[in-house]
XYZ file of C-alpha atoms in Angstrom:
199
model
C -16.647 20.424 10.665
C -19.387 21.346 8.165
C -20.428 18.568 5.792
C -19.701 20.747 2.763
C -16.200 21.462 4.084
C -15.650 17.742 4.723
C -16.896 16.954 1.221
C -14.425 19.442 -0.259
C -11.561 18.053 1.833
C -12.391 14.428 1.000
C -12.734 15.265 -2.693
C -9.350 17.029 -2.755
C -7.712 14.166 -0.821
C -9.209 11.635 -3.259
C -7.911 13.614 -6.258
C -4.485 13.937 -4.592
C -4.129 10.205 -3.911
C -5.441 9.326 -7.360
C -2.860 11.681 -8.893
C -0.002 10.272 -6.772
C -0.989 6.654 -7.537
C -1.233 7.537 -11.222
C 2.184 9.251 -11.101
C 3.986 6.289 -9.539
C 2.388 3.758 -11.876
C 3.308 5.781 -14.952
C 7.043 6.073 -14.424
C 8.578 5.116 -17.753
C 9.569 1.461 -17.857
C 13.031 2.178 -19.252
C 13.798 4.503 -16.311
C 12.972 1.970 -13.605
C 15.936 0.225 -11.961
C 15.344 -3.434 -12.781
C 16.470 -4.693 -9.361
C 13.765 -2.657 -7.631
C 10.816 -3.623 -9.830
C 11.461 -7.349 -10.343
C 8.894 -9.953 -9.292
C 5.540 -8.236 -9.062
C 6.736 -4.803 -10.082
C 5.645 -1.902 -7.951
C 2.451 -3.687 -6.875
C 4.400 -5.761 -4.367
C 5.221 -2.624 -2.369
C 2.949 -1.706 0.505
C 3.626 1.949 -0.316
C 1.958 1.668 -3.734
C -0.902 -0.471 -2.415
C -1.405 2.126 0.320
C -1.840 4.884 -2.292
C -4.653 2.912 -3.915
C -6.142 2.152 -0.491
C -6.120 5.839 0.461
C -7.708 6.832 -2.872
C -10.483 4.290 -2.279
C -10.963 5.465 1.312
C -11.218 9.138 0.368
C -13.507 8.277 -2.546
C -15.840 6.435 -0.154
C -15.611 9.339 2.315
C -16.517 11.835 -0.397
C -19.470 9.679 -1.449
C -20.689 9.553 2.177
C -20.433 13.343 2.421
C -22.357 13.858 -0.830
C -25.115 11.483 0.304
C -25.413 13.403 3.569
C -25.548 16.702 1.680
C -28.393 15.532 -0.562
C -30.202 14.008 2.435
C -29.989 10.387 1.310
C -29.480 9.338 4.914
C -30.369 5.668 4.537
C -27.725 5.173 1.828
C -25.302 7.436 3.683
C -25.536 5.301 6.825
C -24.300 2.205 4.964
C -21.497 4.118 3.221
C -20.454 5.763 6.519
C -20.193 2.329 8.143
C -17.976 1.172 5.261
C -15.910 4.363 5.492
C -15.344 3.935 9.230
C -14.410 0.260 8.872
C -12.022 1.052 6.024
C -10.389 3.861 7.984
C -10.056 2.050 11.292
C -8.916 -1.327 9.968
C -6.777 -0.287 6.994
C -6.370 3.366 6.021
C -4.999 4.666 9.325
C -2.845 1.669 10.387
C -1.333 1.098 6.940
C -0.493 4.742 6.229
C 1.036 5.125 9.690
C 3.049 1.927 9.234
C 4.248 2.965 5.753
C 5.478 6.353 6.971
C 7.153 5.238 10.200
C 8.716 2.017 8.896
C 9.956 3.637 5.668
C 11.685 6.580 7.352
C 13.087 4.398 10.149
C 14.651 2.005 7.627
C 15.684 4.879 5.356
C 17.518 6.517 8.264
C 19.180 3.233 9.219
C 20.168 2.190 5.671
C 18.322 3.713 2.735
C 19.422 0.929 0.385
C 17.029 -1.397 2.229
C 13.948 0.545 1.127
C 14.870 3.264 -1.356
C 18.145 2.703 -3.230
C 20.018 5.727 -4.562
C 19.224 4.515 -8.073
C 15.627 5.680 -7.484
C 16.670 9.305 -6.930
C 16.941 9.886 -10.657
C 13.655 8.113 -11.383
C 11.219 9.148 -8.647
C 11.106 12.901 -7.974
C 11.582 14.067 -4.377
C 8.011 15.383 -4.173
C 6.661 11.951 -5.162
C 8.810 10.199 -2.572
C 7.392 12.475 0.138
C 3.857 12.139 -1.250
C 4.133 8.351 -0.919
C 6.041 8.075 2.341
C 5.617 11.291 4.344
C 2.305 12.966 3.508
C 0.325 9.798 4.206
C 0.721 10.237 7.982
C -0.428 13.886 8.201
C -3.423 12.999 6.001
C -4.328 10.132 8.361
C -3.966 12.360 11.430
C -5.993 15.132 9.788
C -8.756 12.633 9.101
C -8.880 11.740 12.807
C -9.093 15.432 13.683
C -11.727 16.154 11.006
C -14.434 13.781 12.192
C -15.042 10.867 14.562
C -14.887 7.343 13.186
C -16.740 4.418 14.702
C -14.258 1.601 15.306
C -15.466 -2.009 15.193
C -15.120 -4.322 18.185
C -11.388 -4.731 18.799
C -11.454 -8.474 18.077
C -13.241 -7.965 14.754
C -10.957 -5.086 13.754
C -7.771 -6.979 14.554
C -9.004 -10.113 12.773
C -9.770 -8.084 9.632
C -6.404 -6.306 9.798
C -4.638 -9.635 10.323
C -6.494 -11.165 7.379
C -5.434 -8.345 5.047
C -1.836 -8.568 6.306
C -1.971 -12.335 5.692
C -3.148 -11.742 2.105
C -0.262 -9.343 1.538
C 2.262 -11.797 2.966
C 0.767 -14.578 0.819
C 2.311 -12.867 -2.229
C 5.763 -13.445 -0.742
C 4.875 -16.943 0.450
C 3.717 -17.731 -3.107
C 7.049 -16.481 -4.441
C 8.867 -18.693 -1.944
C 6.826 -21.717 -3.033
C 7.701 -21.047 -6.685
C 11.403 -20.659 -5.890
C 11.366 -23.895 -3.857
C 9.739 -25.702 -6.787
C 12.534 -24.403 -9.074
C 15.103 -25.695 -6.584
C 13.454 -29.132 -6.620
C 13.219 -29.066 -10.420
C 16.931 -28.278 -10.692
C 17.756 -31.134 -8.336
C 15.516 -33.462 -10.370
C 17.203 -32.466 -13.669
C 20.636 -32.902 -12.138
C 19.705 -36.378 -10.890
C 18.171 -37.334 -14.271
C 21.269 -36.241 -16.181
C 23.979 -37.305 -13.759
C 22.309 -40.069 -11.786
C 22.524 -40.545 -8.033
C 26.265 -39.873 -7.934
C 27.474 -38.514 -4.643
C 29.315 -35.246 -5.127
C 31.695 -33.997 -2.520
C 30.679 -30.696 -1.013
């Protein structure tokens, strides 16, 4: 594919993902079902994080294309390496996972991932932009140009590290909840003593 065509595609994809990420983050607060956006709001959802990730990836890709067009090859080489690492380790696996896992769970029981209460809040086009279009974009990127993958061990370690960081949010929530449990037990013991209550 011509560099100018790639630059146009990457620019349009960047604008698209920026627009979608902007759209989901600007849903009016009063319209959001409280049970869906508790504890971390929408930033706890891999879907929303993936939109930001894709916008960053396509922004980096567009920058690499522009640098190649203006013949800044030394700078372009570094940006291309970053682009390929970002795509191979995060952009492709995460977008594929978001699409397949969302629609599998949605088909099984939509209340697990997208309660009916969201139908009146998130338009259908936005739902598909977040959960469906991400896979065709990822596949189109593979068809558009080759990406240099890192050594498998390095790639999997980086992917595992990012997944660990994401899971840490939930582990942190668990630690906080456990501390509240212990605090409640402490207060109960301070007020009522060591009395044995029948269960």
